Amino acid sequence: MLFFLGISISIFLTVLLLLKKNKTKSEYILNSWMFVISLHQIFFYLDYIKLSYSYPHFLGLELPFPVLHGSFLFLYVSEVTKNGLNDIKKIILTFTPFMLLLVVSMPFYTLSSEQKLEVFVNDGKGFEWYSIIKNITIVAVGLFFTSWSLIMIRSHKKKIQNLFSNTDKKNLDWLKYLSFALGIIWVLVIFFDDEIIFSGVVALVLFIGFFGINQLDIFTTKADLDHVNYKKDYVRYAKSGLKNEDAIIAYKNLSHLMRKEKLFTQSDLSLIQLSEQLEINSNYLSQIINEKENKNFNQYINTFRVQEFMSRLSNKEHEKLTLLSIAYDCGFNSKSTFNKYFKAHTGKTPTEYLNSIKDSL
């Protein structure tokens, strides 16, 4: 039942993604990955129930498939985080482990039907060397791509802190958890039997399907991409072309927009939008915020939101509103982010702060 469930879910998600209109490049990669997972599970299941024994030429088709999952994870993370997936050399290298394992598998694939069946019936007798190479390759490649994906996700989280004022749906935490889960499955391959491994795969498919289908494009404009692909470290501006007098004027205009026009109340406010308002290069604006405020863009904007919340909280006009509704009006778009920045700014939770105000009256 477990095997059938996993196969059914994989095929359903593959078809669902295939029929989706206006797919992004990351969704094409995810669709391909789900297709590979479906094939892998089908081939494995046919071997598991020994149905493929009646058609020996189909035996072992799934042997090199496991290394593909690490490759697809890496490709998907690369595309979502915009880490140069257009480099054809990177794509070729990503699938090199699969091709090599396919080549190593050729001695088995060239056997006659009777010989293949004999190998499977005798639990791989005569191909023990292949099992060792395959397992080492699967674990090594899987852990390598998992680790690389985690590094890209960590770098991505730093980038978006300096680009977006709200990052809750952009921080890719689900991909971080997915990477860890894949890493765990590679470990399961070493120590546990097929049923345990397959249980992990089913859970993984559900996880990928739910979050992957709902993952929106993060960098939706060319300006976003240009800023993300900007090669200079935003902390070190020794070679920046920004003149000091221009920085002073821009910072003055920035402060005006924040304090007088309260642009921070726009929940979707981004560095690009703000730079367009100020008619300044986004990288220069990032530099100004970092140097003048010693904060990244996200911290800078959310500090204003916290201050605005505190100001409104002391206003009797807002007494009938909930704390969260006031926070949303100030530009926050989630309770967790609001609580995080409020406590960082005041040392108290919003409720504790409200109680302290009431006690002082």
Tab-separated table of C-alpha atoms in Angstrom:
chain	number	residue	atom	x	y	z
A	1	MET	CA	0.000	0.000	0.000
A	2	LEU	CA	2.855	2.377	0.890
A	3	PHE	CA	4.571	1.820	-2.461
A	4	PHE	CA	1.339	2.342	-4.379
A	5	LEU	CA	0.640	5.543	-2.447
A	6	GLY	CA	4.075	6.971	-3.251
A	7	ILE	CA	3.773	6.154	-6.956
A	8	SER	CA	0.237	7.590	-7.168
A	9	ILE	CA	1.224	10.847	-5.496
A	10	SER	CA	4.308	11.236	-7.696
A	11	ILE	CA	2.352	10.692	-10.910
A	12	PHE	CA	-0.418	13.033	-9.750
A	13	LEU	CA	2.048	15.823	-8.969
A	14	THR	CA	3.886	15.256	-12.252
A	15	VAL	CA	0.659	15.625	-14.232
A	16	LEU	CA	-0.430	18.601	-12.112
A	17	LEU	CA	2.798	20.448	-12.831
A	18	LEU	CA	2.731	19.417	-16.477
A	19	LEU	CA	-0.726	20.947	-16.949
A	20	LYS	CA	0.118	24.155	-15.114
A	21	LYS	CA	0.175	27.152	-17.424
A	22	ASN	CA	2.912	29.772	-17.606
A	23	LYS	CA	5.433	27.620	-15.785
A	24	THR	CA	8.644	29.175	-14.569
A	25	LYS	CA	12.020	27.585	-15.267
A	26	SER	CA	12.146	26.294	-11.688
A	27	GLU	CA	8.755	24.614	-12.188
A	28	TYR	CA	10.028	22.880	-15.339
A	29	ILE	CA	12.924	21.528	-13.285
A	30	LEU	CA	10.551	20.446	-10.510
A	31	ASN	CA	8.272	18.788	-13.076
A	32	SER	CA	11.216	16.851	-14.504
A	33	TRP	CA	12.289	15.838	-11.018
A	34	MET	CA	8.819	14.553	-10.140
A	35	PHE	CA	8.787	12.571	-13.401
A	36	VAL	CA	12.126	10.979	-12.515
A	37	ILE	CA	10.854	10.173	-9.002
A	38	SER	CA	7.762	8.548	-10.529
A	39	LEU	CA	9.865	6.392	-12.878
A	40	HIS	CA	12.267	5.488	-10.077
A	41	GLN	CA	9.455	4.328	-7.834
A	42	ILE	CA	7.726	2.377	-10.610
A	43	PHE	CA	10.904	0.532	-11.635
A	44	PHE	CA	11.770	-0.180	-8.033
A	45	TYR	CA	8.265	-1.443	-7.258
A	46	LEU	CA	8.266	-3.773	-10.278
A	47	ASP	CA	11.522	-5.295	-8.992
A	48	TYR	CA	10.218	-5.391	-5.414
A	49	ILE	CA	7.097	-7.413	-6.301
A	50	LYS	CA	9.165	-9.425	-8.787
A	51	LEU	CA	6.848	-8.561	-11.680
A	52	SER	CA	9.871	-7.481	-13.708
A	53	TYR	CA	11.218	-11.032	-13.327
A	54	SER	CA	8.761	-11.979	-16.057
A	55	TYR	CA	10.372	-9.331	-18.273
A	56	PRO	CA	14.094	-9.583	-17.393
A	57	HIS	CA	15.174	-6.871	-19.831
A	58	PHE	CA	13.497	-4.370	-17.518
A	59	LEU	CA	15.501	-5.519	-14.492
A	60	GLY	CA	17.828	-2.949	-12.952
A	61	LEU	CA	16.567	0.052	-14.902
A	62	GLU	CA	16.414	2.034	-11.655
A	63	LEU	CA	20.035	1.327	-10.630
A	64	PRO	CA	21.569	4.756	-11.513
A	65	PHE	CA	18.414	6.760	-10.682
A	66	PRO	CA	19.200	7.597	-7.014
A	67	VAL	CA	22.026	9.996	-7.923
A	68	LEU	CA	19.603	12.066	-9.995
A	69	HIS	CA	17.745	13.327	-6.931
A	70	GLY	CA	20.741	15.196	-5.585
A	71	SER	CA	21.332	16.646	-9.059
A	72	PHE	CA	17.751	17.854	-9.417
A	73	LEU	CA	17.767	19.344	-5.921
A	74	PHE	CA	20.875	21.304	-6.855
A	75	LEU	CA	19.408	22.468	-10.178
A	76	TYR	CA	16.147	23.519	-8.544
A	77	VAL	CA	17.857	25.452	-5.758
A	78	SER	CA	20.210	27.055	-8.300
A	79	GLU	CA	17.289	28.310	-10.352
A	80	VAL	CA	15.135	29.516	-7.442
A	81	THR	CA	18.058	31.410	-5.918
A	82	LYS	CA	19.345	32.570	-9.336
A	83	ASN	CA	22.824	31.129	-8.946
A	84	GLY	CA	23.883	30.968	-12.594
A	85	LEU	CA	21.902	27.976	-13.852
A	86	ASN	CA	22.354	29.276	-17.423
A	87	ASP	CA	25.913	27.996	-17.338
A	88	ILE	CA	25.704	24.878	-19.544
A	89	LYS	CA	28.937	23.530	-18.042
A	90	LYS	CA	27.346	23.535	-14.592
A	91	ILE	CA	24.329	21.616	-15.898
A	92	ILE	CA	26.526	19.018	-17.607
A	93	LEU	CA	28.664	18.561	-14.500
A	94	THR	CA	25.522	18.183	-12.405
A	95	PHE	CA	24.450	15.121	-14.387
A	96	THR	CA	27.952	13.668	-14.766
A	97	PRO	CA	27.589	11.306	-11.728
A	98	PHE	CA	24.455	9.808	-13.294
A	99	MET	CA	26.190	9.272	-16.629
A	100	LEU	CA	29.225	7.692	-14.947
A	101	LEU	CA	27.056	5.350	-12.894
A	102	LEU	CA	25.176	4.489	-16.082
A	103	VAL	CA	28.474	3.549	-17.730
A	104	VAL	CA	29.478	1.443	-14.714
A	105	SER	CA	26.108	-0.312	-14.981
A	106	MET	CA	26.707	-1.382	-18.585
A	107	PRO	CA	28.247	-4.789	-17.679
A	108	PHE	CA	24.888	-5.682	-16.140
A	109	TYR	CA	22.748	-4.133	-18.883
A	110	THR	CA	24.625	-6.089	-21.574
A	111	LEU	CA	23.789	-9.430	-19.940
A	112	SER	CA	21.206	-11.700	-21.472
A	113	SER	CA	17.714	-11.875	-19.950
A	114	GLU	CA	18.531	-15.160	-18.241
A	115	GLN	CA	21.765	-13.803	-16.777
A	116	LYS	CA	20.066	-10.659	-15.445
A	117	LEU	CA	17.393	-12.770	-13.802
A	118	GLU	CA	20.021	-15.001	-12.235
A	119	VAL	CA	21.827	-11.973	-10.752
A	120	PHE	CA	18.613	-10.661	-9.178
A	121	VAL	CA	17.456	-14.043	-7.897
A	122	ASN	CA	20.838	-14.512	-6.210
A	123	ASP	CA	20.834	-11.034	-4.600
A	124	GLY	CA	23.425	-9.545	-6.925
A	125	LYS	CA	25.888	-12.423	-6.894
A	126	GLY	CA	28.814	-11.649	-9.160
A	127	PHE	CA	28.076	-7.907	-9.019
A	128	GLU	CA	28.993	-7.230	-5.408
A	129	TRP	CA	31.606	-4.771	-6.668
A	130	TYR	CA	28.885	-2.835	-8.431
A	131	SER	CA	26.752	-2.558	-5.277
A	132	ILE	CA	29.706	-1.099	-3.391
A	133	ILE	CA	30.464	1.467	-6.111
A	134	LYS	CA	26.785	2.361	-6.492
A	135	ASN	CA	26.153	2.875	-2.773
A	136	ILE	CA	29.298	4.941	-2.277
A	137	THR	CA	28.449	7.080	-5.321
A	138	ILE	CA	24.837	7.608	-4.224
A	139	VAL	CA	25.780	8.703	-0.715
A	140	ALA	CA	28.776	10.823	-1.770
A	141	VAL	CA	26.953	12.602	-4.606
A	142	GLY	CA	23.809	13.046	-2.529
A	143	LEU	CA	25.612	14.591	0.411
A	144	PHE	CA	27.718	16.765	-1.901
A	145	PHE	CA	24.727	18.274	-3.709
A	146	THR	CA	22.775	18.571	-0.464
A	147	SER	CA	25.622	20.505	1.148
A	148	TRP	CA	26.046	22.741	-1.906
A	149	SER	CA	22.307	23.433	-1.976
A	150	LEU	CA	22.352	24.420	1.707
A	151	ILE	CA	25.227	26.813	1.027
A	152	MET	CA	23.239	28.458	-1.800
A	153	ILE	CA	20.141	28.760	0.415
A	154	ARG	CA	22.185	30.361	3.174
A	155	SER	CA	23.683	32.840	0.703
A	156	HIS	CA	20.219	33.535	-0.702
A	157	LYS	CA	18.834	34.416	2.728
A	158	LYS	CA	21.574	37.025	3.116
A	159	LYS	CA	20.850	38.487	-0.326
A	160	ILE	CA	17.125	38.939	0.202
A	161	GLN	CA	17.707	40.653	3.561
A	162	ASN	CA	19.258	43.480	1.572
A	163	LEU	CA	16.592	43.502	-1.138
A	164	PHE	CA	13.149	42.944	0.399
A	165	SER	CA	11.453	44.449	3.450
A	166	ASN	CA	9.403	41.290	4.043
A	167	THR	CA	11.080	37.945	3.411
A	168	ASP	CA	8.712	35.376	4.933
A	169	LYS	CA	7.715	33.786	1.613
A	170	LYS	CA	11.138	34.273	0.069
A	171	ASN	CA	13.572	32.755	2.578
A	172	LEU	CA	13.254	29.170	1.212
A	173	ASP	CA	13.216	27.510	4.626
A	174	TRP	CA	11.234	24.636	3.110
A	175	LEU	CA	14.096	23.964	0.680
A	176	LYS	CA	16.533	23.921	3.568
A	177	TYR	CA	14.406	21.287	5.307
A	178	LEU	CA	14.082	19.367	2.031
A	179	SER	CA	17.871	19.348	1.653
A	180	PHE	CA	18.278	17.994	5.178
A	181	ALA	CA	15.594	15.363	4.485
A	182	LEU	CA	17.412	14.200	1.353
A	183	GLY	CA	20.615	13.995	3.357
A	184	ILE	CA	18.834	11.770	5.878
A	185	ILE	CA	17.597	9.503	3.087
A	186	TRP	CA	21.176	9.062	1.856
A	187	VAL	CA	22.043	7.880	5.356
A	188	LEU	CA	19.018	5.543	5.374
A	189	VAL	CA	20.405	3.938	2.206
A	190	ILE	CA	23.427	2.768	4.225
A	191	PHE	CA	21.732	1.443	7.343
A	192	PHE	CA	18.122	0.454	6.552
A	193	ASP	CA	16.121	-1.809	4.247
A	194	ASP	CA	14.112	-0.794	1.201
A	195	GLU	CA	10.779	-0.346	2.989
A	196	ILE	CA	12.211	2.199	5.441
A	197	ILE	CA	13.922	4.065	2.618
A	198	PHE	CA	10.746	4.061	0.549
A	199	SER	CA	8.741	5.452	3.487
A	200	GLY	CA	11.148	8.383	3.557
A	201	VAL	CA	10.757	8.851	-0.196
A	202	VAL	CA	6.939	8.994	0.080
A	203	ALA	CA	7.151	11.668	2.779
A	204	LEU	CA	9.665	13.534	0.626
A	205	VAL	CA	7.358	13.472	-2.403
A	206	LEU	CA	4.499	14.926	-0.361
A	207	PHE	CA	6.786	17.647	0.964
A	208	ILE	CA	8.126	18.563	-2.481
A	209	GLY	CA	4.679	18.547	-4.017
A	210	PHE	CA	3.039	20.804	-1.443
A	211	PHE	CA	5.778	23.419	-1.131
A	212	GLY	CA	7.220	23.233	-4.638
A	213	ILE	CA	3.920	23.862	-6.386
A	214	ASN	CA	3.237	26.834	-4.105
A	215	GLN	CA	6.710	28.370	-4.462
A	216	LEU	CA	6.448	31.707	-6.228
A	217	ASP	CA	9.189	33.425	-8.186
A	218	ILE	CA	11.285	35.489	-5.774
A	219	PHE	CA	13.125	37.796	-8.159
A	220	THR	CA	10.318	38.934	-10.430
A	221	THR	CA	11.923	41.919	-12.154
A	222	LYS	CA	15.091	42.464	-14.158
A	223	ALA	CA	16.157	45.045	-11.579
A	224	ASP	CA	15.893	42.418	-8.832
A	225	LEU	CA	18.061	40.053	-10.862
A	226	ASP	CA	20.593	42.753	-11.671
A	227	HIS	CA	20.956	43.561	-7.990
A	228	VAL	CA	21.246	39.894	-6.991
A	229	ASN	CA	23.895	39.323	-9.669
A	230	TYR	CA	25.869	42.371	-8.586
A	231	LYS	CA	29.334	40.992	-7.835
A	232	LYS	CA	30.536	43.422	-5.154
A	233	ASP	CA	30.174	42.626	-1.493
A	234	TYR	CA	27.597	45.092	-0.199
A	235	VAL	CA	29.598	45.567	3.006
A	236	ARG	CA	32.816	46.602	1.294
A	237	TYR	CA	32.497	49.627	-0.959
A	238	ALA	CA	36.092	50.705	-1.354
A	239	LYS	CA	35.775	50.819	-5.166
A	240	SER	CA	32.269	52.272	-5.239
A	241	GLY	CA	31.628	55.171	-7.612
A	242	LEU	CA	29.286	56.850	-5.131
A	243	LYS	CA	30.511	60.324	-4.180
A	244	ASN	CA	30.220	61.428	-0.564
A	245	GLU	CA	28.178	64.547	-1.361
A	246	ASP	CA	25.740	62.479	-3.433
A	247	ALA	CA	25.434	59.964	-0.593
A	248	ILE	CA	24.571	62.758	1.874
A	249	ILE	CA	21.833	64.116	-0.404
A	250	ALA	CA	20.410	60.653	-1.088
A	251	TYR	CA	20.391	59.785	2.614
A	252	LYS	CA	18.543	63.015	3.386
A	253	ASN	CA	15.932	62.223	0.733
A	254	LEU	CA	15.659	58.661	2.024
A	255	SER	CA	15.021	59.849	5.574
A	256	HIS	CA	12.335	62.203	4.282
A	257	LEU	CA	10.527	59.414	2.455
A	258	MET	CA	10.645	57.218	5.533
A	259	ARG	CA	9.596	59.741	8.170
A	260	LYS	CA	7.257	62.004	6.211
A	261	GLU	CA	5.717	59.758	3.568
A	262	LYS	CA	6.058	56.505	5.565
A	263	LEU	CA	6.814	54.298	2.579
A	264	PHE	CA	7.683	51.502	5.017
A	265	THR	CA	3.944	50.876	5.541
A	266	GLN	CA	3.932	49.253	2.079
A	267	SER	CA	4.322	45.581	2.964
A	268	ASP	CA	5.854	44.710	-0.422
A	269	LEU	CA	8.374	47.556	-0.389
A	270	SER	CA	11.676	46.501	-1.947
A	271	LEU	CA	15.087	48.085	-2.336
A	272	ILE	CA	14.466	48.381	-6.077
A	273	GLN	CA	11.188	50.270	-5.609
A	274	LEU	CA	12.778	52.607	-3.104
A	275	SER	CA	15.778	53.262	-5.346
A	276	GLU	CA	13.404	54.145	-8.198
A	277	GLN	CA	11.607	56.623	-5.942
A	278	LEU	CA	14.922	58.237	-5.050
A	279	GLU	CA	16.225	57.956	-8.617
A	280	ILE	CA	19.431	56.305	-7.450
A	281	ASN	CA	21.176	53.047	-8.324
A	282	SER	CA	19.951	50.248	-6.023
A	283	ASN	CA	23.511	49.206	-5.170
A	284	TYR	CA	24.334	52.760	-4.108
A	285	LEU	CA	21.193	52.883	-1.982
A	286	SER	CA	22.170	49.597	-0.363
A	287	GLN	CA	25.604	51.071	0.354
A	288	ILE	CA	24.095	54.212	1.912
A	289	ILE	CA	21.801	52.233	4.224
A	290	ASN	CA	24.620	49.931	5.278
A	291	GLU	CA	27.102	52.732	5.944
A	292	LYS	CA	24.771	55.349	7.443
A	293	GLU	CA	22.554	53.026	9.482
A	294	ASN	CA	24.805	49.988	9.924
A	295	LYS	CA	21.823	47.845	8.910
A	296	ASN	CA	20.719	45.876	5.895
A	297	PHE	CA	17.616	46.990	3.995
A	298	ASN	CA	15.310	44.561	5.795
A	299	GLN	CA	16.462	45.674	9.256
A	300	TYR	CA	16.261	49.329	8.260
A	301	ILE	CA	12.657	49.187	7.044
A	302	ASN	CA	11.390	46.985	9.869
A	303	THR	CA	12.884	49.314	12.464
A	304	PHE	CA	10.614	52.050	11.134
A	305	ARG	CA	7.683	49.667	11.235
A	306	VAL	CA	8.320	48.877	14.889
A	307	GLN	CA	8.598	52.568	15.745
A	308	GLU	CA	5.371	53.274	13.883
A	309	PHE	CA	3.638	50.442	15.733
A	310	MET	CA	4.748	51.847	19.094
A	311	SER	CA	3.522	55.288	18.080
A	312	ARG	CA	0.113	53.993	17.024
A	313	LEU	CA	-0.203	51.852	20.110
A	314	SER	CA	-0.091	54.949	22.304
A	315	ASN	CA	-2.805	56.584	20.189
A	316	LYS	CA	-6.329	56.090	21.549
A	317	GLU	CA	-7.681	55.879	18.007
A	318	HIS	CA	-6.179	52.394	17.756
A	319	GLU	CA	-7.446	51.004	21.065
A	320	LYS	CA	-10.139	48.888	19.394
A	321	LEU	CA	-7.676	47.262	16.968
A	322	THR	CA	-5.758	44.066	17.687
A	323	LEU	CA	-1.970	44.218	17.971
A	324	LEU	CA	-1.596	42.179	14.796
A	325	SER	CA	-3.906	44.388	12.742
A	326	ILE	CA	-1.906	47.451	13.822
A	327	ALA	CA	1.295	45.635	12.888
A	328	TYR	CA	-0.100	44.830	9.441
A	329	ASP	CA	-1.074	48.478	8.972
A	330	CYS	CA	2.538	49.388	9.752
A	331	GLY	CA	3.831	47.184	6.924
A	332	PHE	CA	4.470	43.792	8.523
A	333	ASN	CA	2.939	40.841	6.733
A	334	SER	CA	3.343	38.050	9.292
A	335	LYS	CA	3.058	37.627	13.032
A	336	SER	CA	6.421	35.868	13.331
A	337	THR	CA	8.371	38.660	11.622
A	338	PHE	CA	6.559	41.294	13.656
A	339	ASN	CA	7.316	39.534	16.952
A	340	LYS	CA	10.939	38.950	15.946
A	341	TYR	CA	11.708	42.577	15.119
A	342	PHE	CA	9.636	44.022	17.948
A	343	LYS	CA	11.472	41.983	20.581
A	344	ALA	CA	14.830	42.766	18.973
A	345	HIS	CA	14.006	46.472	19.135
A	346	THR	CA	12.399	46.654	22.598
A	347	GLY	CA	13.513	43.528	24.427
A	348	LYS	CA	9.841	42.683	25.035
A	349	THR	CA	7.053	40.901	23.233
A	350	PRO	CA	4.231	43.145	21.915
A	351	THR	CA	1.912	41.926	24.702
A	352	GLU	CA	4.524	42.586	27.373
A	353	TYR	CA	5.088	46.046	25.967
A	354	LEU	CA	1.352	46.805	25.933
A	355	ASN	CA	1.009	45.650	29.547
A	356	SER	CA	3.925	47.846	30.571
A	357	ILE	CA	2.172	50.850	29.015
A	358	LYS	CA	-1.049	50.045	30.886
A	359	ASP	CA	0.854	49.639	34.159
A	360	SER	CA	2.496	53.017	33.745
A	361	LEU	CA	-0.842	54.776	33.370
